[in-house]
PDB file of C-alpha atoms in Angstrom:
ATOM      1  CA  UNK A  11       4.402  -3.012   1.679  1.00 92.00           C
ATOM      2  CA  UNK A  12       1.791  -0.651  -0.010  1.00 96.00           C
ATOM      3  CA  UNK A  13       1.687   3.006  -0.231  1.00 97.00           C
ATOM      4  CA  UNK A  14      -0.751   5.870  -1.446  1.00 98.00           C
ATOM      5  CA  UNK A  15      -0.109   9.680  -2.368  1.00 98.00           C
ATOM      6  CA  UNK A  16      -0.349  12.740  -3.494  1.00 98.00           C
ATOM      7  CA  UNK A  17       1.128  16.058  -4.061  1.00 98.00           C
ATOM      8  CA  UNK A  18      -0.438  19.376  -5.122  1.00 99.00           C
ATOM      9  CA  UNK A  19       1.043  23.111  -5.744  1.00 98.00           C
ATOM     10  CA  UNK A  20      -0.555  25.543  -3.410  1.00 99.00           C
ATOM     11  CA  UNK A  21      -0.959  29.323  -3.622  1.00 98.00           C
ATOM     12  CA  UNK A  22      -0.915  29.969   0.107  1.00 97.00           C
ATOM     13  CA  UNK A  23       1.914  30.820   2.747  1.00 95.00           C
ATOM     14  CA  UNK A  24       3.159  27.571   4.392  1.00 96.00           C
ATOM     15  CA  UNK A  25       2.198  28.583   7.799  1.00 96.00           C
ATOM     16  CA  UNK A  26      -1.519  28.982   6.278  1.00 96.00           C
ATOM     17  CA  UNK A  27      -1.148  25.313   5.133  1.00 98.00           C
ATOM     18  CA  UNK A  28       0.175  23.738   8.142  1.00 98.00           C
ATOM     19  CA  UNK A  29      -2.364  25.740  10.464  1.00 98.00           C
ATOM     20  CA  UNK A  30      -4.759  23.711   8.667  1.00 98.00           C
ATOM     21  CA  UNK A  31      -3.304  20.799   8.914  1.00 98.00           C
ATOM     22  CA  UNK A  32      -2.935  20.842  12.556  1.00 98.00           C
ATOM     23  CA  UNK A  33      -6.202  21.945  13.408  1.00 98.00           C
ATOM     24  CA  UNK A  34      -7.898  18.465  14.720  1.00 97.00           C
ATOM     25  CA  UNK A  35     -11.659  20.488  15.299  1.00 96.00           C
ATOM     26  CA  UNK A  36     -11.612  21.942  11.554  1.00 97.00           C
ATOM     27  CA  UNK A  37     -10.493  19.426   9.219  1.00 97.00           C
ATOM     28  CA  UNK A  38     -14.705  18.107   8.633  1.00 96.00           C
ATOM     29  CA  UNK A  39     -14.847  22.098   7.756  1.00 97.00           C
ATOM     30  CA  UNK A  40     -12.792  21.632   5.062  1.00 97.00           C
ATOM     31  CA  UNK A  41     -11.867  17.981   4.548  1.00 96.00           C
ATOM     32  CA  UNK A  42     -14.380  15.827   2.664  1.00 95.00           C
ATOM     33  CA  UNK A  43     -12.836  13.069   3.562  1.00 95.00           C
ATOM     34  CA  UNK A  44     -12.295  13.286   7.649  1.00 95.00           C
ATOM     35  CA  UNK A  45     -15.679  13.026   9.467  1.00 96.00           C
ATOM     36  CA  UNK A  46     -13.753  14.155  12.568  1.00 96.00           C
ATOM     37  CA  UNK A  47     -10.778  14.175  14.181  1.00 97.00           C
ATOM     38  CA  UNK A  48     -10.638  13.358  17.817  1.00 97.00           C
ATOM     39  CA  UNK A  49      -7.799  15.021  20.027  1.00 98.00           C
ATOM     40  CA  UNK A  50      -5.137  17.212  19.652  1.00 97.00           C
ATOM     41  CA  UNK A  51      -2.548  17.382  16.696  1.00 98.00           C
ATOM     42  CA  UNK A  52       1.023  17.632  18.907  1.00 98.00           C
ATOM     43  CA  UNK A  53       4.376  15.594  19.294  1.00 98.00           C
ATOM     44  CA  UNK A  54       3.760  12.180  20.916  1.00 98.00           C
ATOM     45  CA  UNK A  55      -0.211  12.779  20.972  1.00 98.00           C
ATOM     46  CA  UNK A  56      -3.012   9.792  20.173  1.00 98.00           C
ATOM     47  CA  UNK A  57      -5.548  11.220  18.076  1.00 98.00           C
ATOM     48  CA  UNK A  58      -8.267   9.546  16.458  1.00 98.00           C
ATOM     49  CA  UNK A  59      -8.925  10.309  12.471  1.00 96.00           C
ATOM     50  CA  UNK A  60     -12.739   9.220  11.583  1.00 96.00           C
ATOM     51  CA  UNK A  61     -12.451   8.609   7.843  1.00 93.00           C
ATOM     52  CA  UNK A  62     -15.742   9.534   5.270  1.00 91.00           C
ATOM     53  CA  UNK A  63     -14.116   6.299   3.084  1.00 88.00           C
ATOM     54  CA  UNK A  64     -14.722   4.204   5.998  1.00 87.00           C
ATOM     55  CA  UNK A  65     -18.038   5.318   7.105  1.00 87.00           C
ATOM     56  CA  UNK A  66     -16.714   7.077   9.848  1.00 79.00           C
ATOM     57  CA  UNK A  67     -15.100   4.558  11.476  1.00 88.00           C
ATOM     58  CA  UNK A  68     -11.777   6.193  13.569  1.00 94.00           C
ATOM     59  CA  UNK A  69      -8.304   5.159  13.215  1.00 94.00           C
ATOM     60  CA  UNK A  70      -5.890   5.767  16.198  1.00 96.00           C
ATOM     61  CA  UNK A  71      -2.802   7.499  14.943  1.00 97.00           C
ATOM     62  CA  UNK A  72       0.502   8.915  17.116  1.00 98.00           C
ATOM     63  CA  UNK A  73       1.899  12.434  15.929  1.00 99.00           C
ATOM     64  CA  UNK A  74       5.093  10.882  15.804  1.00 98.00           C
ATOM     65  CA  UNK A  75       7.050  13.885  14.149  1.00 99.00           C
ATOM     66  CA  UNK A  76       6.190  17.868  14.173  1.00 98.00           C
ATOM     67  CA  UNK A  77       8.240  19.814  12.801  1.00 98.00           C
ATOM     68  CA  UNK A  78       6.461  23.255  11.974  1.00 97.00           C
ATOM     69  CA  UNK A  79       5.869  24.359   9.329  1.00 96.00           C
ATOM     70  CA  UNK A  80       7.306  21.650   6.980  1.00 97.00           C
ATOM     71  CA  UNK A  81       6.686  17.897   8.234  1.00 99.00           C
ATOM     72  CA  UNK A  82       3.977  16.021  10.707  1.00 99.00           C
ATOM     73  CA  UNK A  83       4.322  12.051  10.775  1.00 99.00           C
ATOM     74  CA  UNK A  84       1.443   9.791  11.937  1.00 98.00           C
ATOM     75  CA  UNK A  85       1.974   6.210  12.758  1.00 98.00           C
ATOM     76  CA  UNK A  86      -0.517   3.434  13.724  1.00 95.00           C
ATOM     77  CA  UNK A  87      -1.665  -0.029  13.299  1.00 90.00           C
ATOM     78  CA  UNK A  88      -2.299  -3.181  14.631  1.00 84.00           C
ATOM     79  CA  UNK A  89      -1.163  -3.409  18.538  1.00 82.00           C
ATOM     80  CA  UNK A  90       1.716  -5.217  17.352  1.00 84.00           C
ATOM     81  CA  UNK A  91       2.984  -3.151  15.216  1.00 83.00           C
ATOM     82  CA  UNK A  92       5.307  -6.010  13.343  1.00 89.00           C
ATOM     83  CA  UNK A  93       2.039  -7.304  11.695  1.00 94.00           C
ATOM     84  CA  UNK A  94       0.627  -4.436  10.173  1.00 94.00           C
ATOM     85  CA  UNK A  95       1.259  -0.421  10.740  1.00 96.00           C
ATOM     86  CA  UNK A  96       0.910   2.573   8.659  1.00 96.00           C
ATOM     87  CA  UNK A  97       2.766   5.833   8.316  1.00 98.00           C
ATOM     88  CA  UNK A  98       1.413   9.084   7.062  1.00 98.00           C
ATOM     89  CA  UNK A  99       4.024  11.483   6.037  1.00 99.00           C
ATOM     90  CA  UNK A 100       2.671  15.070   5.260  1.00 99.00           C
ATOM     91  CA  UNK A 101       5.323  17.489   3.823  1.00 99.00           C
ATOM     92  CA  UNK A 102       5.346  20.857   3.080  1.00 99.00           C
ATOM     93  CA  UNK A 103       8.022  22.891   0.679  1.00 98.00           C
ATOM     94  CA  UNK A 104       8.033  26.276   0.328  1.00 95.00           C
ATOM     95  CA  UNK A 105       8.677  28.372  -2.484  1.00 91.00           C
ATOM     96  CA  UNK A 106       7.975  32.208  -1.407  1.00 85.00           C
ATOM     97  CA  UNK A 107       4.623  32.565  -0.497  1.00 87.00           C
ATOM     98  CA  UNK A 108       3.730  29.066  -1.954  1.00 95.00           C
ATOM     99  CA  UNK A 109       4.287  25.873  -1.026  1.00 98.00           C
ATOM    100  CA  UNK A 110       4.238  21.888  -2.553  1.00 98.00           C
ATOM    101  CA  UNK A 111       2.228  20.033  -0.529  1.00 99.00           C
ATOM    102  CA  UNK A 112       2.530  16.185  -0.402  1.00 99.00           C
ATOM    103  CA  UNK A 113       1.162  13.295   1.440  1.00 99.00           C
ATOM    104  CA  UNK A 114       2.220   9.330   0.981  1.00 99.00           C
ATOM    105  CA  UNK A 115       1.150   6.811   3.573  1.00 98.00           C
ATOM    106  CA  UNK A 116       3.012   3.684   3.225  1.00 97.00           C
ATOM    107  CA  UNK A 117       1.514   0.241   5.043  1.00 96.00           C
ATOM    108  CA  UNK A 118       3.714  -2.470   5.830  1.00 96.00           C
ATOM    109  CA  UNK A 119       4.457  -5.366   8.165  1.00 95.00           C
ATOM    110  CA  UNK A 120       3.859  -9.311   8.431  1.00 94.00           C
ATOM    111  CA  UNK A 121       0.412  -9.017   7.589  1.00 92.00           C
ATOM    112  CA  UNK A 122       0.372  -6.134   5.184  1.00 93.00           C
ATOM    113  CA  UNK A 123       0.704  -8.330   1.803  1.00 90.00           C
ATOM    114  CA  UNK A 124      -2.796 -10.070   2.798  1.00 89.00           C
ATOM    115  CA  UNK A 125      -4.381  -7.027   4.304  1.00 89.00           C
ATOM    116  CA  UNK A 126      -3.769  -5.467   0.920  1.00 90.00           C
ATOM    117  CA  UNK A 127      -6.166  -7.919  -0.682  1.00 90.00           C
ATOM    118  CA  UNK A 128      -9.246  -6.491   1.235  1.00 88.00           C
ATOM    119  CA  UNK A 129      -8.014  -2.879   1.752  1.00 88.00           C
ATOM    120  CA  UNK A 130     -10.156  -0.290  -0.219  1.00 89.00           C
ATOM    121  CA  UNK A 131      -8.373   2.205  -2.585  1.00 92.00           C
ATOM    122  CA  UNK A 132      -7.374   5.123  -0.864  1.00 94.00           C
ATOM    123  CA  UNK A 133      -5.857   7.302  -3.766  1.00 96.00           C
ATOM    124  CA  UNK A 134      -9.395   8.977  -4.660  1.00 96.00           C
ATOM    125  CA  UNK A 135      -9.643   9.996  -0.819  1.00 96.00           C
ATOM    126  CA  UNK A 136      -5.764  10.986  -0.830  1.00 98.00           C
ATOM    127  CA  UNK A 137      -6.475  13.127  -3.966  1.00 98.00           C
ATOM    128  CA  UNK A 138      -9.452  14.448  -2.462  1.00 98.00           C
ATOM    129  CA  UNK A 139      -7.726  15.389   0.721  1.00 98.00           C
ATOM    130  CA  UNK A 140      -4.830  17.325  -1.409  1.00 99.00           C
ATOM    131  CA  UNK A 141      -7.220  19.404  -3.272  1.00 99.00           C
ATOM    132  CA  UNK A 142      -9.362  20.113  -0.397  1.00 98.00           C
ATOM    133  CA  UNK A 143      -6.695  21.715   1.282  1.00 99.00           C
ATOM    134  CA  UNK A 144      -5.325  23.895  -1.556  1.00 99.00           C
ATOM    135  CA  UNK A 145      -9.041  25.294  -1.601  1.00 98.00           C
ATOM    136  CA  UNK A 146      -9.078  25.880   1.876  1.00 98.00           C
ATOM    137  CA  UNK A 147      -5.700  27.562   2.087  1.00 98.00           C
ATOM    138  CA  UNK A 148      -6.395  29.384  -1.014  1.00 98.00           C
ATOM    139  CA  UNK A 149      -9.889  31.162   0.001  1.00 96.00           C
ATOM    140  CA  UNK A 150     -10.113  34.584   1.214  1.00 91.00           C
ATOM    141  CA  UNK A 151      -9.629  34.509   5.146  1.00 78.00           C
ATOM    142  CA  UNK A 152     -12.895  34.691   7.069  1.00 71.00           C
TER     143      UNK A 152
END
């Protein structure tokens, strides 16, 4: 098993946060490191994250959990999920009008020890992603 994250403060309401979050269409607006995101972001959906990291390739994920506005899960991986899957966790924690955002995507299965050898290191793009979103949810509404 293998596992990147990160967690940022953010001076936004939690529903500001999360509406980002499950926005499929805008994350390339504000996410530097999603070229698109294919689908729609609800319980027991596929979508398809194209990631800037992977020159644009897509990943097909499963909104596995929803649970507004405080926790989304995405799961996906090889067909047989035994050999190698991953599982995004996004959580939100408010505190008044602010809210502690964090993000950890943990990889594991038969497989995942070897695939960890070629995989590329994601915590740049995870940090990226955090502080991308506490600019977005920060800025002045449009």
């Amino acid at each position: 098993m293998f596992a990147f994250a990160s967690d940022i403060e953010i001076d936004a309401p939690p529903e500001r946060v999360w509406a980002l979050l499950t926005d499929a269409a805008a994350y390339p607006t504000w996410n530097p490191t999603v070229t698109e995101v294919r689908g729609e972001v609800a319980l027991g959906r596929r979508i398809v994250v194209h990631a800037a990291i992977a020159n644009g390739k897509g990943f097909p994920v499963r909104v596995a959990v929803l649970d507004a506005p405080r926790r989304m899960v995405w799961r996906g991986g090889a067909p047989l999920r035994f050999l190698f899957r991953g599982e995004r966790v996004f959580t939100l924690t408010p505190a008044g009008q602010r809210v502690h955002f964090s993000m950890r995507e943990e990889f594991s299965g038969l497989l995942a020890g070897l695939i960890r050898r070629s995989f590329p290191d994601l915590q740049p793009a995870f940090d990226d992603f955090a502080k991308a979103l506490k600019r977005a949810a920060e800025a002045p509404p449009a």
